[in-house]
């Protein structure tokens, strides 16, 4: 094999995507699709609100501030894992440290999943 052939083989091997990069690429594509879907939903809902003759801009800013406040309060609620005693968000189903199922009896917003 000549030096040029060897260099071509090495470049080919270097350019092959790894399984991890393929998985990451698929995850990025899925997230981009979700983002596009959420953008379409948001724009559609905004159009519905505008058609209903509601004062949109001021109301929307006020509602956004409320949502930010409520999310911060929900994020601050913690539950302690019974197995490893680590603190987790109440919205988590399983402990990030040991994998134990977490028990939280309070209400969890559907937007926190």
PDB file of C-alpha atoms in Angstrom, residues 21-104:
ATOM      1  CA  UNK A  21     -22.220  11.195  17.508  1.00  0.00           C
ATOM      2  CA  UNK A  22     -25.042   9.507  15.601  1.00  0.00           C
ATOM      3  CA  UNK A  23     -27.134   9.303  18.777  1.00  0.00           C
ATOM      4  CA  UNK A  24     -26.404  12.958  19.564  1.00  0.00           C
ATOM      5  CA  UNK A  25     -27.339  13.938  16.028  1.00  0.00           C
ATOM      6  CA  UNK A  26     -30.642  12.070  16.322  1.00  0.00           C
ATOM      7  CA  UNK A  27     -31.339  13.760  19.663  1.00  0.00           C
ATOM      8  CA  UNK A  28     -30.602  17.192  18.173  1.00  0.00           C
ATOM      9  CA  UNK A  29     -32.926  16.468  15.252  1.00  0.00           C
ATOM     10  CA  UNK A  30     -35.695  15.373  17.649  1.00  0.00           C
ATOM     11  CA  UNK A  31     -35.241  18.527  19.749  1.00  0.00           C
ATOM     12  CA  UNK A  32     -35.329  20.721  16.655  1.00  0.00           C
ATOM     13  CA  UNK A  33     -38.588  19.052  15.613  1.00  0.00           C
ATOM     14  CA  UNK A  34     -40.065  19.612  19.080  1.00  0.00           C
ATOM     15  CA  UNK A  35     -38.952  23.251  19.024  1.00  0.00           C
ATOM     16  CA  UNK A  36     -40.528  23.793  15.620  1.00  0.00           C
ATOM     17  CA  UNK A  37     -43.766  22.171  16.828  1.00  0.00           C
ATOM     18  CA  UNK A  38     -43.842  24.370  19.943  1.00  0.00           C
ATOM     19  CA  UNK A  39     -43.183  27.432  17.809  1.00  0.00           C
ATOM     20  CA  UNK A  40     -46.121  26.555  15.555  1.00  0.00           C
ATOM     21  CA  UNK A  41     -48.404  25.986  18.556  1.00  0.00           C
ATOM     22  CA  UNK A  42     -47.330  29.269  20.136  1.00  0.00           C
ATOM     23  CA  UNK A  43     -47.868  31.256  16.963  1.00  0.00           C
ATOM     24  CA  UNK A  44     -51.274  29.631  16.403  1.00  0.00           C
ATOM     25  CA  UNK A  45     -52.379  30.395  19.951  1.00  0.00           C
ATOM     26  CA  UNK A  46     -51.139  33.968  19.598  1.00  0.00           C
ATOM     27  CA  UNK A  47     -53.225  34.361  16.430  1.00  0.00           C
ATOM     28  CA  UNK A  48     -56.299  33.047  18.261  1.00  0.00           C
ATOM     29  CA  UNK A  49     -55.743  35.509  21.100  1.00  0.00           C
ATOM     30  CA  UNK A  50     -55.330  38.428  18.683  1.00  0.00           C
ATOM     31  CA  UNK A  51     -58.535  37.499  16.864  1.00  0.00           C
ATOM     32  CA  UNK A  52     -60.459  37.572  20.151  1.00  0.00           C
ATOM     33  CA  UNK A  53     -59.892  41.344  20.530  1.00  0.00           C
ATOM     34  CA  UNK A  54     -58.064  41.015  23.832  1.00  0.00           C
ATOM     35  CA  UNK A  55     -55.370  43.576  24.679  1.00  0.00           C
ATOM     36  CA  UNK A  56     -52.582  41.135  23.878  1.00  0.00           C
ATOM     37  CA  UNK A  57     -49.201  42.680  24.549  1.00  0.00           C
ATOM     38  CA  UNK A  58     -49.747  43.879  28.100  1.00  0.00           C
ATOM     39  CA  UNK A  59     -51.705  40.776  29.086  1.00  0.00           C
ATOM     40  CA  UNK A  60     -49.112  38.474  27.562  1.00  0.00           C
ATOM     41  CA  UNK A  61     -46.220  40.150  29.381  1.00  0.00           C
ATOM     42  CA  UNK A  62     -48.113  39.920  32.656  1.00  0.00           C
ATOM     43  CA  UNK A  63     -48.924  36.248  32.113  1.00  0.00           C
ATOM     44  CA  UNK A  64     -45.307  35.502  31.165  1.00  0.00           C
ATOM     45  CA  UNK A  65     -44.124  37.106  34.406  1.00  0.00           C
ATOM     46  CA  UNK A  66     -46.636  34.967  36.324  1.00  0.00           C
ATOM     47  CA  UNK A  67     -45.423  31.801  34.597  1.00  0.00           C
ATOM     48  CA  UNK A  68     -41.777  32.639  35.344  1.00  0.00           C
ATOM     49  CA  UNK A  69     -42.650  33.146  39.009  1.00  0.00           C
ATOM     50  CA  UNK A  70     -44.683  29.924  39.233  1.00  0.00           C
ATOM     51  CA  UNK A  71     -41.947  27.888  37.508  1.00  0.00           C
ATOM     52  CA  UNK A  72     -39.339  29.204  39.924  1.00  0.00           C
ATOM     53  CA  UNK A  73     -41.552  28.198  42.846  1.00  0.00           C
ATOM     54  CA  UNK A  74     -42.117  24.713  41.375  1.00  0.00           C
ATOM     55  CA  UNK A  75     -38.388  24.284  40.712  1.00  0.00           C
ATOM     56  CA  UNK A  76     -37.607  25.134  44.324  1.00  0.00           C
ATOM     57  CA  UNK A  77     -39.728  22.247  45.660  1.00  0.00           C
ATOM     58  CA  UNK A  78     -37.402  19.382  46.548  1.00  0.00           C
ATOM     59  CA  UNK A  79     -37.917  15.799  47.625  1.00  0.00           C
ATOM     60  CA  UNK A  80     -35.344  13.701  49.475  1.00  0.00           C
ATOM     61  CA  UNK A  81     -34.499  10.259  48.098  1.00  0.00           C
ATOM     62  CA  UNK A  82     -35.224   7.582  50.710  1.00  0.00           C
ATOM     63  CA  UNK A  83     -32.274   5.468  49.540  1.00  0.00           C
ATOM     64  CA  UNK A  84     -29.350   7.901  49.141  1.00  0.00           C
ATOM     65  CA  UNK A  85     -30.775  11.004  50.888  1.00  0.00           C
ATOM     66  CA  UNK A  86     -29.971  13.287  47.945  1.00  0.00           C
ATOM     67  CA  UNK A  87     -32.283  16.197  47.198  1.00  0.00           C
ATOM     68  CA  UNK A  88     -34.084  16.080  43.873  1.00  0.00           C
ATOM     69  CA  UNK A  89     -36.638  18.259  42.121  1.00  0.00           C
ATOM     70  CA  UNK A  90     -40.143  17.219  43.112  1.00  0.00           C
ATOM     71  CA  UNK A  91     -40.988  16.826  39.424  1.00  0.00           C
ATOM     72  CA  UNK A  92     -38.359  14.084  38.993  1.00  0.00           C
ATOM     73  CA  UNK A  93     -39.746  10.561  38.913  1.00  0.00           C
ATOM     74  CA  UNK A  94     -36.443   8.912  39.777  1.00  0.00           C
ATOM     75  CA  UNK A  95     -33.355   9.893  41.762  1.00  0.00           C
ATOM     76  CA  UNK A  96     -30.531  11.152  39.535  1.00  0.00           C
ATOM     77  CA  UNK A  97     -27.957   9.584  41.864  1.00  0.00           C
ATOM     78  CA  UNK A  98     -29.213   6.083  42.625  1.00  0.00           C
ATOM     79  CA  UNK A  99     -32.207   5.580  40.323  1.00  0.00           C
ATOM     80  CA  UNK A 100     -34.684   4.985  43.147  1.00  0.00           C
ATOM     81  CA  UNK A 101     -38.318   5.901  42.432  1.00  0.00           C
ATOM     82  CA  UNK A 102     -39.119   9.153  44.211  1.00  0.00           C
ATOM     83  CA  UNK A 103     -42.299   9.680  46.190  1.00  0.00           C
ATOM     84  CA  UNK A 104     -43.858  13.123  45.964  1.00  0.00           C
TER      85      UNK A 104
END
